[in-house]
Amino acid sequence: MASVTYLLLLALIAVVWPVSLDSAGAREVVIGRWTGKVIVTGSIVAAVVSLAVIVFAVPARRWWWLLLGPLRVIAIGAMAWGGLAVSVTDEPVTPIVANGCETGYVVTERAFLFGASGSVRRLDGPIGTSVGRTEVDDGHTPFEQGSYIAVTDGDTLRVWNTFQSATERLSITSAPSFVLPRLVTDTDFGLAGGLTAEEDTPPPPRPPVEPAEGPAPSPAADARIELARMVQRALEAAGAPVTDAAGVPVSAPLPSDLPCDGTTAYDLSVRTDDNAASYAAILDAWTAEGYAKDRAMQEDLRYNGVVRLSARDRSSIDGLLHFSLSADCRAP
């Protein structure tokens, strides 16, 4: 039995592992709540245990001790190492659910110390293809903890998730954490997961907004040109070469490349030679363009009635400046 189990586990590793190796992690096997990485790690540990059973089951007589003695010591050490590997390979898979309906997307999250990150994956059968990333603070996992809101709007899926903790208030009036193409068009699956827009607790009533506090929202129009212009303006204001996490120079998108199906949005994650100075210069540039400024917890906001900016300096976490631009958009 141990020999058969060992061979089956080797076959499973040979099938699952090459998927992520061939794509440098962009594609991953996803089965239930397990990713290919977790499956491979667990299979390796189980294979080591099966091999240890075989080693200990073989009678050790006379000179066989010269071979089996060291092998048994190695097997015990490998099982201890495997147990540690399983404990640190924690990458739960959580489906993104919008109003009780599956969306065709999942998030795999990993927490470490005071930070956490995740990969948003589009499911094609048992294969999950990475389409985005999430990064949060304080080591919490918002999707596993259900502290997110997913809303389908036409051909778009918009998702908001907490950043500081699972108790942080979410509101769909702010810019979404990320926007994805809608994959599933069926309506009701009765699935549990995330918060609904109706469950979002509205803020206490505020007095009427004075003109000095910020512009009133403009009627929805094609906002792609303005949004793309402000991305370019932000890159110019940085005052230094702007690159992404991989060191590749970043350029502004073309308006025609942006969606316009009720909303339009663009996320920018960049670094410069001096993140702090560039961050301040970019915010000053937005203010100089007539955008009203506001401040939330570790988040700078700008708004001119059309385009909304959410900016965070996470240099101490991932070395990047994060900007999320969004606007209501109706194509002519």
CSV table of C-alpha atoms in Angstrom, one decimal:
chain,number,residue,atom,x,y,z
A,1,MET,CA,0.0,0.0,0.0
A,2,ALA,CA,2.8,2.4,0.8
A,3,SER,CA,4.5,1.7,-2.5
A,4,VAL,CA,1.3,2.2,-4.5
A,5,THR,CA,0.5,5.4,-2.6
A,6,TYR,CA,4.1,6.7,-3.2
A,7,LEU,CA,3.8,6.1,-7.0
A,8,LEU,CA,0.4,7.7,-7.1
A,9,LEU,CA,1.7,10.8,-5.3
A,10,LEU,CA,4.6,11.1,-7.7
A,11,ALA,CA,2.2,11.0,-10.6
A,12,LEU,CA,0.0,13.7,-9.0
A,13,ILE,CA,3.1,15.9,-8.5
A,14,ALA,CA,4.2,15.3,-12.1
A,15,VAL,CA,0.8,16.5,-13.4
A,16,VAL,CA,0.2,19.5,-11.2
A,17,TRP,CA,3.7,21.0,-10.8
A,18,PRO,CA,4.5,21.7,-14.5
A,19,VAL,CA,1.4,23.9,-14.8
A,20,SER,CA,2.8,26.7,-12.6
A,21,LEU,CA,6.4,26.1,-13.6
A,22,ASP,CA,5.6,26.6,-17.3
A,23,SER,CA,3.9,29.9,-16.7
A,24,ALA,CA,6.1,31.3,-13.8
A,25,GLY,CA,3.1,31.2,-11.5
A,26,ALA,CA,0.7,33.0,-13.9
A,27,ARG,CA,-1.4,29.8,-14.2
A,28,GLU,CA,-2.1,27.5,-11.3
A,29,VAL,CA,-4.1,24.4,-10.7
A,30,VAL,CA,-7.0,25.2,-8.4
A,31,ILE,CA,-9.1,22.4,-6.9
A,32,GLY,CA,-11.6,23.4,-4.2
A,33,ARG,CA,-9.7,25.5,-1.6
A,34,TRP,CA,-6.3,24.2,-2.7
A,35,THR,CA,-3.9,25.7,-5.2
A,36,GLY,CA,-1.4,23.6,-7.1
A,37,LYS,CA,1.4,24.9,-4.8
A,38,VAL,CA,-0.4,23.5,-1.7
A,39,ILE,CA,-1.3,20.3,-3.5
A,40,VAL,CA,2.3,19.7,-4.5
A,41,THR,CA,3.7,20.5,-1.1
A,42,GLY,CA,1.2,18.2,0.6
A,43,SER,CA,1.9,15.5,-2.0
A,44,ILE,CA,5.6,15.7,-1.4
A,45,VAL,CA,5.1,15.4,2.3
A,46,ALA,CA,2.8,12.5,1.9
A,47,ALA,CA,5.2,10.8,-0.5
A,48,VAL,CA,8.0,11.3,2.1
A,49,VAL,CA,5.8,9.6,4.7
A,50,SER,CA,5.0,6.7,2.4
A,51,LEU,CA,8.7,6.3,1.6
A,52,ALA,CA,9.5,6.4,5.4
A,53,VAL,CA,6.9,3.6,5.9
A,54,ILE,CA,8.7,1.5,3.3
A,55,VAL,CA,12.1,2.2,4.8
A,56,PHE,CA,10.9,1.2,8.3
A,57,ALA,CA,9.0,-1.8,7.0
A,58,VAL,CA,12.1,-3.4,5.5
A,59,PRO,CA,13.8,-5.7,8.1
A,60,ALA,CA,17.2,-4.5,9.1
A,61,ARG,CA,19.6,-7.4,9.5
A,62,ARG,CA,23.4,-7.4,9.7
A,63,TRP,CA,24.9,-5.2,7.0
A,64,TRP,CA,21.5,-3.8,6.0
A,65,TRP,CA,21.9,-1.5,8.9
A,66,LEU,CA,24.6,0.3,7.0
A,67,LEU,CA,22.0,1.4,4.5
A,68,LEU,CA,18.7,1.4,6.4
A,69,GLY,CA,20.1,3.2,9.5
A,70,PRO,CA,21.0,6.4,7.7
A,71,LEU,CA,17.9,6.2,5.5
A,72,ARG,CA,15.6,6.0,8.6
A,73,VAL,CA,17.3,9.0,10.1
A,74,ILE,CA,16.9,10.9,6.8
A,75,ALA,CA,13.2,9.9,6.6
A,76,ILE,CA,12.5,11.2,10.2
A,77,GLY,CA,14.2,14.5,9.3
A,78,ALA,CA,12.4,14.8,6.0
A,79,MET,CA,9.0,14.2,7.8
A,80,ALA,CA,9.8,16.9,10.3
A,81,TRP,CA,10.8,19.3,7.5
A,82,GLY,CA,7.7,18.4,5.6
A,83,GLY,CA,5.4,19.2,8.5
A,84,LEU,CA,7.0,22.6,8.7
A,85,ALA,CA,6.6,23.2,5.0
A,86,VAL,CA,2.9,22.3,5.2
A,87,SER,CA,2.4,24.7,8.1
A,88,VAL,CA,3.9,27.7,6.2
A,89,THR,CA,2.3,26.9,2.8
A,90,ASP,CA,-1.0,28.4,3.7
A,91,GLU,CA,-2.8,29.8,0.6
A,92,PRO,CA,-6.5,29.4,0.9
A,93,VAL,CA,-8.7,29.8,-2.2
A,94,THR,CA,-11.8,31.9,-1.8
A,95,PRO,CA,-14.4,32.3,-4.6
A,96,ILE,CA,-15.5,35.9,-5.3
A,97,VAL,CA,-19.3,35.9,-4.8
A,98,ALA,CA,-21.5,38.8,-6.0
A,99,ASN,CA,-25.0,38.9,-4.5
A,100,GLY,CA,-25.0,35.2,-3.9
A,101,CYS,CA,-23.8,34.4,-7.4
A,102,GLU,CA,-20.5,32.9,-8.5
A,103,THR,CA,-18.4,35.2,-10.7
A,104,GLY,CA,-15.8,32.8,-12.2
A,105,TYR,CA,-13.0,34.4,-10.2
A,106,VAL,CA,-11.2,33.3,-7.0
A,107,VAL,CA,-8.6,34.9,-4.7
A,108,THR,CA,-5.7,33.0,-3.3
A,109,GLU,CA,-4.3,34.8,-0.2
A,110,ARG,CA,-1.2,34.6,1.9
A,111,ALA,CA,-0.6,36.4,5.2
A,112,PHE,CA,2.9,37.0,6.7
A,113,LEU,CA,3.6,39.1,9.8
A,114,PHE,CA,2.0,42.5,9.3
A,115,GLY,CA,1.2,42.2,5.6
A,116,ALA,CA,-0.8,40.0,3.3
A,117,SER,CA,-1.2,39.6,-0.4
A,118,GLY,CA,-3.3,37.7,-2.8
A,119,SER,CA,-3.7,36.7,-6.4
A,120,VAL,CA,-7.0,37.2,-8.3
A,121,ARG,CA,-7.5,34.3,-10.7
A,122,ARG,CA,-9.9,33.6,-13.5
A,123,LEU,CA,-11.0,30.0,-13.4
A,124,ASP,CA,-11.0,27.9,-16.6
A,125,GLY,CA,-11.9,24.5,-15.4
A,126,PRO,CA,-9.2,23.4,-12.9
A,127,ILE,CA,-6.8,26.1,-14.1
A,128,GLY,CA,-6.7,29.5,-12.5
A,129,THR,CA,-5.1,32.3,-14.5
A,130,SER,CA,-3.8,35.4,-12.6
A,131,VAL,CA,-5.6,38.6,-13.6
A,132,GLY,CA,-4.6,40.8,-10.7
A,133,ARG,CA,-3.2,41.1,-7.2
A,134,THR,CA,-4.4,42.4,-3.8
A,135,GLU,CA,-2.2,43.8,-1.0
A,136,VAL,CA,-3.5,44.7,2.4
A,137,ASP,CA,-2.1,45.6,5.8
A,138,ASP,CA,-2.0,44.0,9.3
A,139,GLY,CA,-1.9,40.5,7.9
A,140,HIS,CA,-5.6,40.0,7.5
A,141,THR,CA,-7.2,38.1,4.5
A,142,PRO,CA,-10.3,40.1,3.5
A,143,PHE,CA,-11.7,37.5,1.0
A,144,GLU,CA,-11.3,34.5,3.3
A,145,GLN,CA,-12.8,36.6,6.1
A,146,GLY,CA,-15.7,37.8,3.9
A,147,SER,CA,-14.8,41.5,4.3
A,148,TYR,CA,-15.3,42.5,0.6
A,149,ILE,CA,-18.2,43.6,-1.6
A,150,ALA,CA,-18.5,42.4,-5.2
A,151,VAL,CA,-21.0,44.1,-7.6
A,152,THR,CA,-21.9,43.2,-11.2
A,153,ASP,CA,-22.8,46.1,-13.4
A,154,GLY,CA,-23.4,45.3,-17.1
A,155,ASP,CA,-20.2,43.5,-18.3
A,156,THR,CA,-18.2,44.7,-15.4
A,157,LEU,CA,-17.4,43.1,-12.0
A,158,ARG,CA,-16.4,45.7,-9.4
A,159,VAL,CA,-14.8,44.6,-6.1
A,160,TRP,CA,-14.1,46.5,-2.9
A,161,ASN,CA,-12.1,44.9,-0.1
A,162,THR,CA,-10.8,46.0,3.3
A,163,PHE,CA,-7.3,47.2,3.7
A,164,GLN,CA,-6.6,47.7,7.4
A,165,SER,CA,-8.7,44.9,9.0
A,166,ALA,CA,-11.9,42.9,8.5
A,167,THR,CA,-13.9,45.4,10.6
A,168,GLU,CA,-13.0,48.3,8.4
A,169,ARG,CA,-16.1,49.9,6.9
A,170,LEU,CA,-16.7,49.4,3.1
A,171,SER,CA,-18.6,51.7,0.8
A,172,ILE,CA,-19.4,51.3,-2.9
A,173,THR,CA,-19.3,55.0,-3.2
A,174,SER,CA,-15.5,54.9,-3.1
A,175,ALA,CA,-13.3,53.7,-5.9
A,176,PRO,CA,-13.3,49.9,-6.2
A,177,SER,CA,-10.2,48.0,-5.2
A,178,PHE,CA,-10.2,46.4,-8.7
A,179,VAL,CA,-12.4,46.1,-11.8
A,180,LEU,CA,-12.7,42.9,-13.9
A,181,PRO,CA,-14.7,41.8,-16.9
A,182,ARG,CA,-17.9,40.0,-16.0
A,183,LEU,CA,-17.7,36.2,-16.8
A,184,VAL,CA,-20.9,34.7,-15.3
A,185,THR,CA,-24.3,36.0,-16.4
A,186,ASP,CA,-26.5,33.7,-14.5
A,187,THR,CA,-28.4,35.3,-11.6
A,188,ASP,CA,-29.0,33.3,-8.4
A,189,PHE,CA,-26.9,30.6,-6.9
A,190,GLY,CA,-27.5,31.3,-3.3
A,191,LEU,CA,-23.9,31.2,-2.4
A,192,ALA,CA,-22.4,32.7,0.8
A,193,GLY,CA,-19.5,35.1,0.6
A,194,GLY,CA,-18.7,38.7,1.0
A,195,LEU,CA,-21.0,41.6,1.9
A,196,THR,CA,-23.8,42.9,-0.3
A,197,ALA,CA,-24.2,46.5,-1.2
A,198,GLU,CA,-27.3,46.7,0.9
A,199,GLU,CA,-25.4,45.5,4.0
A,200,ASP,CA,-23.0,48.4,3.7
A,201,THR,CA,-23.8,50.7,6.6
A,202,PRO,CA,-24.3,54.3,5.4
A,203,PRO,CA,-22.3,57.0,7.1
A,204,PRO,CA,-24.1,59.4,9.5
A,205,PRO,CA,-26.0,62.2,7.8
A,206,ARG,CA,-23.8,65.1,6.9
A,207,PRO,CA,-24.8,68.7,6.4
A,208,PRO,CA,-25.1,69.9,2.8
A,209,VAL,CA,-21.8,70.1,1.0
A,210,GLU,CA,-20.5,73.6,0.6
A,211,PRO,CA,-18.9,74.5,-2.7
A,212,ALA,CA,-15.5,74.8,-1.0
A,213,GLU,CA,-15.7,71.1,0.2
A,214,GLY,CA,-15.6,69.7,-3.3
A,215,PRO,CA,-17.5,69.7,-6.6
A,216,ALA,CA,-20.9,68.0,-7.1
A,217,PRO,CA,-20.9,64.9,-9.3
A,218,SER,CA,-21.2,65.7,-13.0
A,219,PRO,CA,-23.6,63.8,-15.3
A,220,ALA,CA,-22.1,60.6,-16.5
A,221,ALA,CA,-20.3,61.0,-19.9
A,222,ASP,CA,-17.3,59.5,-21.6
A,223,ALA,CA,-14.6,60.2,-19.0
A,224,ARG,CA,-11.9,58.1,-20.5
A,225,ILE,CA,-9.9,61.0,-22.0
A,226,GLU,CA,-9.8,62.9,-18.7
A,227,LEU,CA,-8.8,59.8,-16.8
A,228,ALA,CA,-6.0,58.9,-19.2
A,229,ARG,CA,-4.9,62.6,-19.2
A,230,MET,CA,-4.6,62.5,-15.4
A,231,VAL,CA,-2.7,59.3,-15.4
A,232,GLN,CA,-0.2,60.9,-17.8
A,233,ARG,CA,-0.2,64.1,-15.6
A,234,ALA,CA,0.7,61.9,-12.5
A,235,LEU,CA,3.5,60.2,-14.3
A,236,GLU,CA,4.9,63.6,-15.4
A,237,ALA,CA,4.6,65.0,-12.0
A,238,ALA,CA,6.7,62.2,-10.4
A,239,GLY,CA,9.8,64.1,-11.5
A,240,ALA,CA,11.8,60.9,-11.9
A,241,PRO,CA,11.8,57.7,-14.1
A,242,VAL,CA,8.6,55.7,-13.1
A,243,THR,CA,8.7,51.9,-13.2
A,244,ASP,CA,6.5,49.1,-12.1
A,245,ALA,CA,7.4,46.4,-9.6
A,246,ALA,CA,9.5,44.5,-12.2
A,247,GLY,CA,11.5,47.7,-13.1
A,248,VAL,CA,9.7,48.2,-16.4
A,249,PRO,CA,9.0,51.8,-17.4
A,250,VAL,CA,5.3,52.8,-17.0
A,251,SER,CA,3.3,54.8,-19.5
A,252,ALA,CA,-0.2,56.1,-19.5
A,253,PRO,CA,-3.0,54.1,-21.2
A,254,LEU,CA,-4.8,55.3,-24.4
A,255,PRO,CA,-8.4,56.4,-23.7
A,256,SER,CA,-9.5,53.8,-26.2
A,257,ASP,CA,-7.9,51.0,-24.1
A,258,LEU,CA,-10.0,51.9,-21.1
A,259,PRO,CA,-13.5,50.4,-20.5
A,260,CYS,CA,-16.6,52.6,-20.6
A,261,ASP,CA,-19.6,50.4,-19.6
A,262,GLY,CA,-21.1,52.4,-16.8
A,263,THR,CA,-17.7,53.0,-15.2
A,264,THR,CA,-14.1,53.3,-16.2
A,265,ALA,CA,-11.1,52.8,-14.0
A,266,TYR,CA,-7.3,52.4,-14.1
A,267,ASP,CA,-4.9,51.2,-11.3
A,268,LEU,CA,-1.3,52.3,-11.2
A,269,SER,CA,1.4,50.7,-9.0
A,270,VAL,CA,4.8,52.4,-9.5
A,271,ARG,CA,8.0,53.2,-7.9
A,272,THR,CA,10.6,56.0,-8.4
A,273,ASP,CA,14.0,56.9,-7.1
A,274,ASP,CA,12.4,58.9,-4.3
A,275,ASN,CA,8.9,57.5,-3.6
A,276,ALA,CA,8.1,60.1,-0.9
A,277,ALA,CA,9.0,63.1,-3.0
A,278,SER,CA,7.2,61.7,-6.0
A,279,TYR,CA,4.1,61.0,-4.0
A,280,ALA,CA,3.8,64.5,-2.7
A,281,ALA,CA,4.5,66.0,-6.2
A,282,ILE,CA,1.8,63.8,-7.8
A,283,LEU,CA,-0.8,64.9,-5.1
A,284,ASP,CA,0.2,68.5,-5.6
A,285,ALA,CA,-0.3,68.1,-9.4
A,286,TRP,CA,-3.8,66.8,-8.9
A,287,THR,CA,-4.6,69.7,-6.5
A,288,ALA,CA,-3.2,72.2,-9.1
A,289,GLU,CA,-5.6,70.7,-11.7
A,290,GLY,CA,-8.5,71.8,-9.6
A,291,TYR,CA,-9.2,68.5,-7.8
A,292,ALA,CA,-10.6,68.9,-4.3
A,293,LYS,CA,-8.5,67.0,-1.7
A,294,ASP,CA,-9.6,64.8,1.1
A,295,ARG,CA,-8.0,62.3,3.5
A,296,ALA,CA,-9.0,58.9,4.8
A,297,MET,CA,-7.0,56.4,6.9
A,298,GLN,CA,-3.7,56.0,5.1
A,299,GLU,CA,-5.4,57.1,1.9
A,300,ASP,CA,-5.3,60.4,0.0
A,301,LEU,CA,-8.4,61.3,-2.1
A,302,ARG,CA,-8.9,63.7,-5.0
A,303,TYR,CA,-12.1,64.5,-6.9
A,304,ASN,CA,-13.2,67.1,-9.4
A,305,GLY,CA,-16.8,65.9,-10.0
A,306,VAL,CA,-15.7,63.5,-12.7
A,307,VAL,CA,-12.6,61.5,-11.9
A,308,ARG,CA,-11.9,60.1,-8.4
A,309,LEU,CA,-8.4,59.3,-7.2
A,310,SER,CA,-7.5,57.0,-4.3
A,311,ALA,CA,-3.8,57.2,-3.5
A,312,ARG,CA,-1.7,55.2,-1.0
A,313,ASP,CA,2.0,55.2,-0.3
A,314,ARG,CA,2.9,51.6,0.6
A,315,SER,CA,6.6,52.0,0.2
A,316,SER,CA,7.2,50.4,3.6
A,317,ILE,CA,5.1,47.3,2.6
A,318,ASP,CA,5.9,46.6,-1.0
A,319,GLY,CA,8.0,49.6,-2.1
A,320,LEU,CA,5.3,50.9,-4.4
A,321,LEU,CA,3.0,53.9,-4.8
A,322,HIS,CA,-0.6,52.8,-5.5
A,323,PHE,CA,-3.1,55.0,-7.4
A,324,SER,CA,-6.6,54.0,-8.3
A,325,LEU,CA,-8.5,56.2,-10.7
A,326,SER,CA,-12.2,55.8,-11.5
A,327,ALA,CA,-15.2,57.6,-13.0
A,328,ASP,CA,-18.7,57.1,-14.1
A,329,CYS,CA,-18.6,56.6,-17.9
A,330,ARG,CA,-21.2,56.5,-20.6
A,331,ALA,CA,-19.9,56.1,-24.2
A,332,PRO,CA,-21.6,58.5,-26.7
